[in-house]
PDB file of C-alpha atoms in Angstrom:
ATOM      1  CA  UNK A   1       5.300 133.763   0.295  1.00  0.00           C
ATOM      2  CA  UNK A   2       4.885 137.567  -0.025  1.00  0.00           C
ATOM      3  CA  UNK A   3       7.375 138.887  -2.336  1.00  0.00           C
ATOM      4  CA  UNK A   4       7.271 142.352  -1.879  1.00  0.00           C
ATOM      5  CA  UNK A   5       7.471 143.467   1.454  1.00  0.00           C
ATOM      6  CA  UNK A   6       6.918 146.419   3.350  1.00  0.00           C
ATOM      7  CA  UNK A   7       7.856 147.852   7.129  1.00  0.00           C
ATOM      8  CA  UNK A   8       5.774 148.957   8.985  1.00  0.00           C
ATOM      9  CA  UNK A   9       2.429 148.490   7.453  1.00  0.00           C
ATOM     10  CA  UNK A  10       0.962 151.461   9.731  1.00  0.00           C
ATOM     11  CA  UNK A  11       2.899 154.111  10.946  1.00  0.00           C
ATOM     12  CA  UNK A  12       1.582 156.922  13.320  1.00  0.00           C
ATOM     13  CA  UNK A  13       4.096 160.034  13.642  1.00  0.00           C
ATOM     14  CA  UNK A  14       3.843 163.303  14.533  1.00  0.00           C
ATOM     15  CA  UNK A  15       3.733 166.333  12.384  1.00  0.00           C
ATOM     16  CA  UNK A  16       7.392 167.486  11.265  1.00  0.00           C
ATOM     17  CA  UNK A  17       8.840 164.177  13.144  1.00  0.00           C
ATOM     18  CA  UNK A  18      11.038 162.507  10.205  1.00  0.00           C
ATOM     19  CA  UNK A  19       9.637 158.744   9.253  1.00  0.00           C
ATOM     20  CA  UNK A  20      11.332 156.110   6.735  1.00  0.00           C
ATOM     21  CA  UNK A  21       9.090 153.592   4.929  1.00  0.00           C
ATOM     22  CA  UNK A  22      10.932 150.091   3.837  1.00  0.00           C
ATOM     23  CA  UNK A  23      10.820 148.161   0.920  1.00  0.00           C
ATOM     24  CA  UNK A  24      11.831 144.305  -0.054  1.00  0.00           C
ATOM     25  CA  UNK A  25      11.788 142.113  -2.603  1.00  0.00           C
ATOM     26  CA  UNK A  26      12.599 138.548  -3.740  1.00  0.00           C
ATOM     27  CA  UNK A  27      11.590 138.726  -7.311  1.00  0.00           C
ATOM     28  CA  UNK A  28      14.897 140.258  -8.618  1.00  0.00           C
ATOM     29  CA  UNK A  29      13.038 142.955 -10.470  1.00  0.00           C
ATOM     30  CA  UNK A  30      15.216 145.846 -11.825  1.00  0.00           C
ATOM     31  CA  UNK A  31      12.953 148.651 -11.184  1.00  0.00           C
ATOM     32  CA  UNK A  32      11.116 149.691  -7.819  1.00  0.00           C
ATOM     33  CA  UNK A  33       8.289 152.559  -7.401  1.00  0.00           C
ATOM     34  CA  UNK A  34       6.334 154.456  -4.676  1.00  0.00           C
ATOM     35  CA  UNK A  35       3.257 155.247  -4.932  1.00  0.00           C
ATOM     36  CA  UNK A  36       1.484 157.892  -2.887  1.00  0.00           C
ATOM     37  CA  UNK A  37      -2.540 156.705  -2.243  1.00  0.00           C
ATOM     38  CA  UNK A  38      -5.215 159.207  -0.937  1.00  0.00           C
ATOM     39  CA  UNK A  39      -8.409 158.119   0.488  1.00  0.00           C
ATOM     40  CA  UNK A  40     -10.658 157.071  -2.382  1.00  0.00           C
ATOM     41  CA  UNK A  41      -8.011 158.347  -4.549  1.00  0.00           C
ATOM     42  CA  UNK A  42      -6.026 156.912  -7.557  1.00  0.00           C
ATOM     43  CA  UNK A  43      -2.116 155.944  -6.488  1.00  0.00           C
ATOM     44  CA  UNK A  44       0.239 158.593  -7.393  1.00  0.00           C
ATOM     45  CA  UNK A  45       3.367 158.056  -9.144  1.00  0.00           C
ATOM     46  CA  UNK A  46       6.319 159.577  -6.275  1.00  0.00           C
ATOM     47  CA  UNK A  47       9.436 158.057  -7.855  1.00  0.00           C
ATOM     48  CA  UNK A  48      10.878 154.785  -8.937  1.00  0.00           C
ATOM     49  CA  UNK A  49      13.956 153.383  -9.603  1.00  0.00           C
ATOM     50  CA  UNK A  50      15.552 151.845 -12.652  1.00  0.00           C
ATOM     51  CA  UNK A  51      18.441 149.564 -11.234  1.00  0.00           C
ATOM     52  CA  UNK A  52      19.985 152.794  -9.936  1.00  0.00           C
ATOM     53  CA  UNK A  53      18.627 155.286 -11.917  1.00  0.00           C
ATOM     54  CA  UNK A  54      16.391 157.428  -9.785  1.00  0.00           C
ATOM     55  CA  UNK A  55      13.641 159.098 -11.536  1.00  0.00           C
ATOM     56  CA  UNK A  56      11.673 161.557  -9.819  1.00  0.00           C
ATOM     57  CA  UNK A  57       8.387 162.971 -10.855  1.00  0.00           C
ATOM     58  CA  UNK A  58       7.891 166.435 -11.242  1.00  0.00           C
ATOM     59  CA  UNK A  59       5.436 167.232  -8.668  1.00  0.00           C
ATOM     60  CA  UNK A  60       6.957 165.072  -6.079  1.00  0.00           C
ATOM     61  CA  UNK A  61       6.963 167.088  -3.005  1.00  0.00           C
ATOM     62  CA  UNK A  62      10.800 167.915  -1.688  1.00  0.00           C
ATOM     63  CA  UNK A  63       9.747 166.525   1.473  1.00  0.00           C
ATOM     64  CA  UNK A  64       9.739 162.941  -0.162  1.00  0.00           C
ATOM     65  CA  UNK A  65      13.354 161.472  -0.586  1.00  0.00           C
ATOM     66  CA  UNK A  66      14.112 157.968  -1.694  1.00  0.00           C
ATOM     67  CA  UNK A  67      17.284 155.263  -1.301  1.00  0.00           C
ATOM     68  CA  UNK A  68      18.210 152.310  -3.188  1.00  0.00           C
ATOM     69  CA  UNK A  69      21.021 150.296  -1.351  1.00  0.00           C
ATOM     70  CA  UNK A  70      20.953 147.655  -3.105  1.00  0.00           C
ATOM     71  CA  UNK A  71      18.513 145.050  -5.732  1.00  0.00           C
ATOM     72  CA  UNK A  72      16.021 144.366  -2.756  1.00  0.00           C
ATOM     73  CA  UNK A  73      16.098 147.283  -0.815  1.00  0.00           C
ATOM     74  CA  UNK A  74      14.186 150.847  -1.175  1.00  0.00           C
ATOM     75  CA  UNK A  75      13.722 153.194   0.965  1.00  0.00           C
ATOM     76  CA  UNK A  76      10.799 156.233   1.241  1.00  0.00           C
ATOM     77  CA  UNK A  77      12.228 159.405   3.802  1.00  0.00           C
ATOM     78  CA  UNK A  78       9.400 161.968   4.569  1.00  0.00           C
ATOM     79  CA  UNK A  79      11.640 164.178   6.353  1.00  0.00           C
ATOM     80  CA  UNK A  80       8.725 167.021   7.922  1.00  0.00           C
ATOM     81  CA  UNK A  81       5.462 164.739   7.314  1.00  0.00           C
ATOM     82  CA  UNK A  82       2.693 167.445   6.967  1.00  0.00           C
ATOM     83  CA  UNK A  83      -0.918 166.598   7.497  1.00  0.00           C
ATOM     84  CA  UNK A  84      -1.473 166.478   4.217  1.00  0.00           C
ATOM     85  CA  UNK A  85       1.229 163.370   3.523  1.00  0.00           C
ATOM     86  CA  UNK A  86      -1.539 160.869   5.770  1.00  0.00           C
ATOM     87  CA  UNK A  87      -2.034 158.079   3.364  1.00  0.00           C
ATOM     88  CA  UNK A  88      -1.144 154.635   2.193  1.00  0.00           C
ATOM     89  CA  UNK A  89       2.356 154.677   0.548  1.00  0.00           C
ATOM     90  CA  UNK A  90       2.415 151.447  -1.819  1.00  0.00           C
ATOM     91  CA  UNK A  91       5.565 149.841  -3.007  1.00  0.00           C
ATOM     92  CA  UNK A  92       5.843 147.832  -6.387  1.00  0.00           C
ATOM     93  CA  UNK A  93       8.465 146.182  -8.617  1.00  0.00           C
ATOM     94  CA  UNK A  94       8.206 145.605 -12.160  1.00  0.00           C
ATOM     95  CA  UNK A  95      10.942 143.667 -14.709  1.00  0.00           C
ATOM     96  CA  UNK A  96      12.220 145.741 -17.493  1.00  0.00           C
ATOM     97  CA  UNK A  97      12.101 144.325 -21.179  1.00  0.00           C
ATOM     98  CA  UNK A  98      10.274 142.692 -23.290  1.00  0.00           C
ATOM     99  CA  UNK A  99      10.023 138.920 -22.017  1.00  0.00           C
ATOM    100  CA  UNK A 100       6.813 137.316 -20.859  1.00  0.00           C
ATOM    101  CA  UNK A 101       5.787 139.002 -17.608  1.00  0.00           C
ATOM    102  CA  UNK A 102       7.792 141.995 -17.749  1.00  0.00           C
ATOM    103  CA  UNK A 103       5.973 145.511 -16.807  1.00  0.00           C
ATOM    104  CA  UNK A 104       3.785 143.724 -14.560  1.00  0.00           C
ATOM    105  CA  UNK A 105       3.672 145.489 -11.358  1.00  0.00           C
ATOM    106  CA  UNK A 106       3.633 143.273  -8.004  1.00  0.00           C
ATOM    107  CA  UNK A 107       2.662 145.390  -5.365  1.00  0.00           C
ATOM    108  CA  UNK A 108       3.591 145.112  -1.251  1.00  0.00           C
ATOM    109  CA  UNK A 109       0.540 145.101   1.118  1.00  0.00           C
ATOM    110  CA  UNK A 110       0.947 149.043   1.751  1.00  0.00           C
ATOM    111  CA  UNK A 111       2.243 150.995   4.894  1.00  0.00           C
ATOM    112  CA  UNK A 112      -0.288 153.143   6.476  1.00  0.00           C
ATOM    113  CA  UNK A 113       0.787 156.900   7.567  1.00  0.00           C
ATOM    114  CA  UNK A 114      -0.996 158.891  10.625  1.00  0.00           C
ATOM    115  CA  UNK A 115       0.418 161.931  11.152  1.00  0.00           C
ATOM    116  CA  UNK A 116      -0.696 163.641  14.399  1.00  0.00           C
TER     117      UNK A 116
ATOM    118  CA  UNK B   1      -1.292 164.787 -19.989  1.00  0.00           C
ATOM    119  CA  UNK B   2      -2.798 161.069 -19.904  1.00  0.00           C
ATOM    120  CA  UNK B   3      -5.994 161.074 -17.765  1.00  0.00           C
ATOM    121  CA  UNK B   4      -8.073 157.456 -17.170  1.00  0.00           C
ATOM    122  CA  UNK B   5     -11.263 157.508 -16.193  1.00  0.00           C
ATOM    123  CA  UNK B   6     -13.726 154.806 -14.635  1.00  0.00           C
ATOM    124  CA  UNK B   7     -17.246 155.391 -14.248  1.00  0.00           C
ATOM    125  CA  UNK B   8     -19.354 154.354 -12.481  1.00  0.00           C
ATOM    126  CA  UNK B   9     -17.485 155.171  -8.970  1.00  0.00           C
ATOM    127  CA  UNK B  10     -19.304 152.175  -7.296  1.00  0.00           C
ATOM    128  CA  UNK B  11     -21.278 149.109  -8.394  1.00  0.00           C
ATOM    129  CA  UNK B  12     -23.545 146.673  -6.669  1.00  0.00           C
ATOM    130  CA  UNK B  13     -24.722 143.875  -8.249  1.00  0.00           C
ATOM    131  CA  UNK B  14     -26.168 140.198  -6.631  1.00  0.00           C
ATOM    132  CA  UNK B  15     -24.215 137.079  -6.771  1.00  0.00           C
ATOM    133  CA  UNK B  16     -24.144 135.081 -10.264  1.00  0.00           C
ATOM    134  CA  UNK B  17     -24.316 138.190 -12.286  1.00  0.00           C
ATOM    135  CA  UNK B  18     -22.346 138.790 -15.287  1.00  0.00           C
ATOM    136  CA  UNK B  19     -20.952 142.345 -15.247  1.00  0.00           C
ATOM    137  CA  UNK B  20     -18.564 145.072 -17.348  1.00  0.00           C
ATOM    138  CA  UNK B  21     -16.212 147.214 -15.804  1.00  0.00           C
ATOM    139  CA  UNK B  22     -15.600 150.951 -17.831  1.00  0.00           C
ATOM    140  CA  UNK B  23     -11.745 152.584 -18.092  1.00  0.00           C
ATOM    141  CA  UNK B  24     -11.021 155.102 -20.776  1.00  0.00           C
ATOM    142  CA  UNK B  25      -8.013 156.875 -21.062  1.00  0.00           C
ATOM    143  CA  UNK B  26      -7.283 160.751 -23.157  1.00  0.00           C
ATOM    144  CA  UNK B  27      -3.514 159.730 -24.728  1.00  0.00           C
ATOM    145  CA  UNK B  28      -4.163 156.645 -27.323  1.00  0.00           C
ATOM    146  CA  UNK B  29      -0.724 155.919 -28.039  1.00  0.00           C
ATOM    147  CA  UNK B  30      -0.240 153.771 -24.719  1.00  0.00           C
ATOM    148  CA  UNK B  31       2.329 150.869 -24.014  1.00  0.00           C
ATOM    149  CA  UNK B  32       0.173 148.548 -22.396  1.00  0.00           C
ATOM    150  CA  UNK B  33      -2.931 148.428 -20.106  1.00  0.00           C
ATOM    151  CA  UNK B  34      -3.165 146.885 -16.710  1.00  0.00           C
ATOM    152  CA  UNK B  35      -6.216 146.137 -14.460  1.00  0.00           C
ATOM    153  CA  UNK B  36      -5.488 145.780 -10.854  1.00  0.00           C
ATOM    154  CA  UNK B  37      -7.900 144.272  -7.617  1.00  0.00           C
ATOM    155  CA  UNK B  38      -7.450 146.072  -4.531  1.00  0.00           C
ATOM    156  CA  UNK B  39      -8.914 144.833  -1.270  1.00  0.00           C
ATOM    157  CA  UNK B  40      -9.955 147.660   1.620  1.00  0.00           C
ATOM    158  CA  UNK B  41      -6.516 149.018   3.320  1.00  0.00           C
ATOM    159  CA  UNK B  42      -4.360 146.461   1.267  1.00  0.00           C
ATOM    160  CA  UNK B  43      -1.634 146.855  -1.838  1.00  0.00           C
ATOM    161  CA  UNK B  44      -3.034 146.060  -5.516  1.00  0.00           C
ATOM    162  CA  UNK B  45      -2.975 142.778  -6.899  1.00  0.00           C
ATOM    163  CA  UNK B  46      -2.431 142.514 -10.970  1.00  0.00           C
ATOM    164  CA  UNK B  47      -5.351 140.821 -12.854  1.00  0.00           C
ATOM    165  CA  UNK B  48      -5.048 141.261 -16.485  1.00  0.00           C
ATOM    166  CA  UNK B  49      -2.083 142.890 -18.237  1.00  0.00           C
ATOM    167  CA  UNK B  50      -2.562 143.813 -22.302  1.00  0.00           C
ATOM    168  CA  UNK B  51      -0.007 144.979 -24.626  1.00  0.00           C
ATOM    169  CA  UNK B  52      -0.857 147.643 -27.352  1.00  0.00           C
ATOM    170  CA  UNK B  53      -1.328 145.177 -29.669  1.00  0.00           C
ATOM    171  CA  UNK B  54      -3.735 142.760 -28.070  1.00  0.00           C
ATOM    172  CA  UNK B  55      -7.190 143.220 -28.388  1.00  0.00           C
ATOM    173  CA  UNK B  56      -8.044 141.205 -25.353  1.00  0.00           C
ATOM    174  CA  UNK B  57      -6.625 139.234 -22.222  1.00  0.00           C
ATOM    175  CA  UNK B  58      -8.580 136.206 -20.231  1.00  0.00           C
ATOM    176  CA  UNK B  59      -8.007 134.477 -17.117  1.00  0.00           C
ATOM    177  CA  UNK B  60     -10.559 132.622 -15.534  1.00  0.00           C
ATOM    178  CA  UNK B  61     -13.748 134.279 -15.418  1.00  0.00           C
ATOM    179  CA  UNK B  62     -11.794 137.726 -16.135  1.00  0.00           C
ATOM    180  CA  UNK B  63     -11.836 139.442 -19.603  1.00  0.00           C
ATOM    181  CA  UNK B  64     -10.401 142.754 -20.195  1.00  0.00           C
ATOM    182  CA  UNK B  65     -10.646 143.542 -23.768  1.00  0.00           C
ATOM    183  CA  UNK B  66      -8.713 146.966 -24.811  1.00  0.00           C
ATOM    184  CA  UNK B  67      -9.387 149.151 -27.816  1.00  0.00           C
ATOM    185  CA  UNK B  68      -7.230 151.967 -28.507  1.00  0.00           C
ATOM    186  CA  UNK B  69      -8.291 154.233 -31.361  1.00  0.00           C
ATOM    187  CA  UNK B  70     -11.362 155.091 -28.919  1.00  0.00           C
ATOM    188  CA  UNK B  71      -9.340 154.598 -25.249  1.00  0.00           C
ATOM    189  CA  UNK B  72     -11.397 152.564 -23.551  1.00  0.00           C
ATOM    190  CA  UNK B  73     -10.890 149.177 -21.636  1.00  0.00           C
ATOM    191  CA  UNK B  74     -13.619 147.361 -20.266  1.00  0.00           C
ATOM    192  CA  UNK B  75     -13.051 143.926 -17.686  1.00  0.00           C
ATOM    193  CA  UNK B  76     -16.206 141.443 -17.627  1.00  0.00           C
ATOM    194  CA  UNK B  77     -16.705 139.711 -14.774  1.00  0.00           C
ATOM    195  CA  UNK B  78     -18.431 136.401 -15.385  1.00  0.00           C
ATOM    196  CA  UNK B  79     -20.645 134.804 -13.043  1.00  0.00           C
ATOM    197  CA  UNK B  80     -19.974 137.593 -10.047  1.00  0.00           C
ATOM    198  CA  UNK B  81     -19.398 136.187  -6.471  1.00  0.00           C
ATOM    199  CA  UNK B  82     -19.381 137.929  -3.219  1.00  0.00           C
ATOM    200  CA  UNK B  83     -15.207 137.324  -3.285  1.00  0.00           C
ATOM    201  CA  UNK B  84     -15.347 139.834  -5.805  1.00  0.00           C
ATOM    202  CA  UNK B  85     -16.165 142.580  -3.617  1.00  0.00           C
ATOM    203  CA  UNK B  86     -12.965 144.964  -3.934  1.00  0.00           C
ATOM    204  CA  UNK B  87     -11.825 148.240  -6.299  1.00  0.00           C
ATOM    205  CA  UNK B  88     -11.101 147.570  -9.427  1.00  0.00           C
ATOM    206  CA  UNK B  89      -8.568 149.458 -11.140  1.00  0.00           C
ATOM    207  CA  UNK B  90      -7.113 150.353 -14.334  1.00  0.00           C
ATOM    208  CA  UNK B  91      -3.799 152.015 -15.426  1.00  0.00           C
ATOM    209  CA  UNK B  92      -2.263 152.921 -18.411  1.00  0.00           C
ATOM    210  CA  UNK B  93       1.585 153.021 -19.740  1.00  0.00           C
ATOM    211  CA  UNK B  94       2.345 155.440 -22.031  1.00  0.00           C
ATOM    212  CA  UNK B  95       4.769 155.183 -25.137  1.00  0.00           C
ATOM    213  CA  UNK B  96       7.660 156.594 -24.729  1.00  0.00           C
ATOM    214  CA  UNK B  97       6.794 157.369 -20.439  1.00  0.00           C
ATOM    215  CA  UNK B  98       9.136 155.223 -19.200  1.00  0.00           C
ATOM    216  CA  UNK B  99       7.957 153.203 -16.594  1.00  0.00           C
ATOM    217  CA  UNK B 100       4.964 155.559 -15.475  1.00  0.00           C
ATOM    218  CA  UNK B 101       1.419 154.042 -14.824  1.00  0.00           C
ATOM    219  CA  UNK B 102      -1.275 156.520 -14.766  1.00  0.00           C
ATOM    220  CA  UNK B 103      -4.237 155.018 -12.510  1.00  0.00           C
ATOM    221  CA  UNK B 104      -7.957 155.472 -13.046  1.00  0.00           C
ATOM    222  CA  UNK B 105      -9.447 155.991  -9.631  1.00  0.00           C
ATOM    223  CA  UNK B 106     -11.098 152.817  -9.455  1.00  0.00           C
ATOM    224  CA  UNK B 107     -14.921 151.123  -9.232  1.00  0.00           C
ATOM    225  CA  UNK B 108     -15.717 150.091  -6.208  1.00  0.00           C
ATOM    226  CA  UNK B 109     -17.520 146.606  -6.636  1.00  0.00           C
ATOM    227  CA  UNK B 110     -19.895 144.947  -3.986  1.00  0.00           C
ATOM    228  CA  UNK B 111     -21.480 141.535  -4.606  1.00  0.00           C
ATOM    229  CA  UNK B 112     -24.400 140.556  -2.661  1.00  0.00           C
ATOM    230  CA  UNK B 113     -25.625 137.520  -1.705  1.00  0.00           C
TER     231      UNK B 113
END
């Protein structure tokens, strides 16, 4: 019954070869985020999406692009992965507003990056 | 800039124990607090989510109690078993930062048999 889904969970590419990340969700939640997660490090905000208002932090590398086709959908385009981008790149969705459960994040299982 | 801390890094502790879990955070003026489970090489799972104006959350033998004016969080464990074992971590919502978490880096929890 995983709700938030994400393709592939590892990923091995070489360096400068271009790699796309997926997202899905069932939950109808209006606003999806990557995070960026180091070894032994805390996740890192990347961007999210509100609906289909993209909001990118500031030091989000240019490298990192993001889509958002549609309610379930996101996308995460490393377009020259650098050794340094190896990590686990964790999707979540949240609902917007003030109701019982909203802001909660729900997380995807993660998608592993090697980059040779 | 919001910073969280968790201290200590790692924690080992034997089965049946009752334990606390340490976040503080530098901003006070936060949106909510959220403390998160995350098994090795998986996604995070939410535990405990607690608004600005709560003073403390429970669910099962989870506690996370929150107070503000000094930015700290703590999570109590009752009665620890070895399905336990995972990070624990905390993250913070600022008012007025939109839909920004900033995470602590997490305690690494081990219950032993």
């Amino acid at each position: 019954d995983a709700m938030v889904i994400q393709n592939p969970r590892y990923q091995v590419t070489q360096f400068g070869k271009p790699v796309t990340l997926s997202c899905s969700q069932t939950l109808n939640h209006n606003v999806m985020y990557w995070y960026q997660q180091k070894s032994s490090q805390a996740p890192k905000l990347l961007f999210h999406y509100y609906d289909k208002d993209f909001n990118n932090e500031a030091d989000t590398p240019d490298n990192f692009q993001s889509r958002r086709p549609n309610t379930s959908f996101c996308f995460l385009d490393i377009r020259s992965p650098g050794l340094g981008d190896a990590a686990m790149y964790l999707c979540a969705t949240s609902l917007y507003g003030t109701q019982s459960g909203a802001n909660v994040l729900t997380f995807g299982a993660g998608s592993r990056l090697t980059v040779l | 800039k919001q910073e969280v801390t968790q201290i200590p890094a790692a924690l080992s502790v034997p089965e049946g124990e009752n334990l606390v879990l340490n976040c503080s955070f530098t901003d006070s003026a936060i949106y909510n607090l959220q403390w998160f489970r995350q098994d090795p090489g998986k996604g995070l799972t939410s535990l405990l989510l607690i608004q600005s104006s709560q003073r403390e959350q429970t669910s099962g033998r989870l506690n996370a109690s929150l107070d503000k004016s000094s930015g700290r969080s703590t999570l109590y464990i009752a009665a620890s078993q070895p399905g336990d074992s995972a990070t624990y971590l905390c993250a913070v919502r600022v008012t007025g930062g939109g839909n920004k978490l900033t995470f602590g880096t997490g305690t690494q929890l081990k219950v032993e048999l």
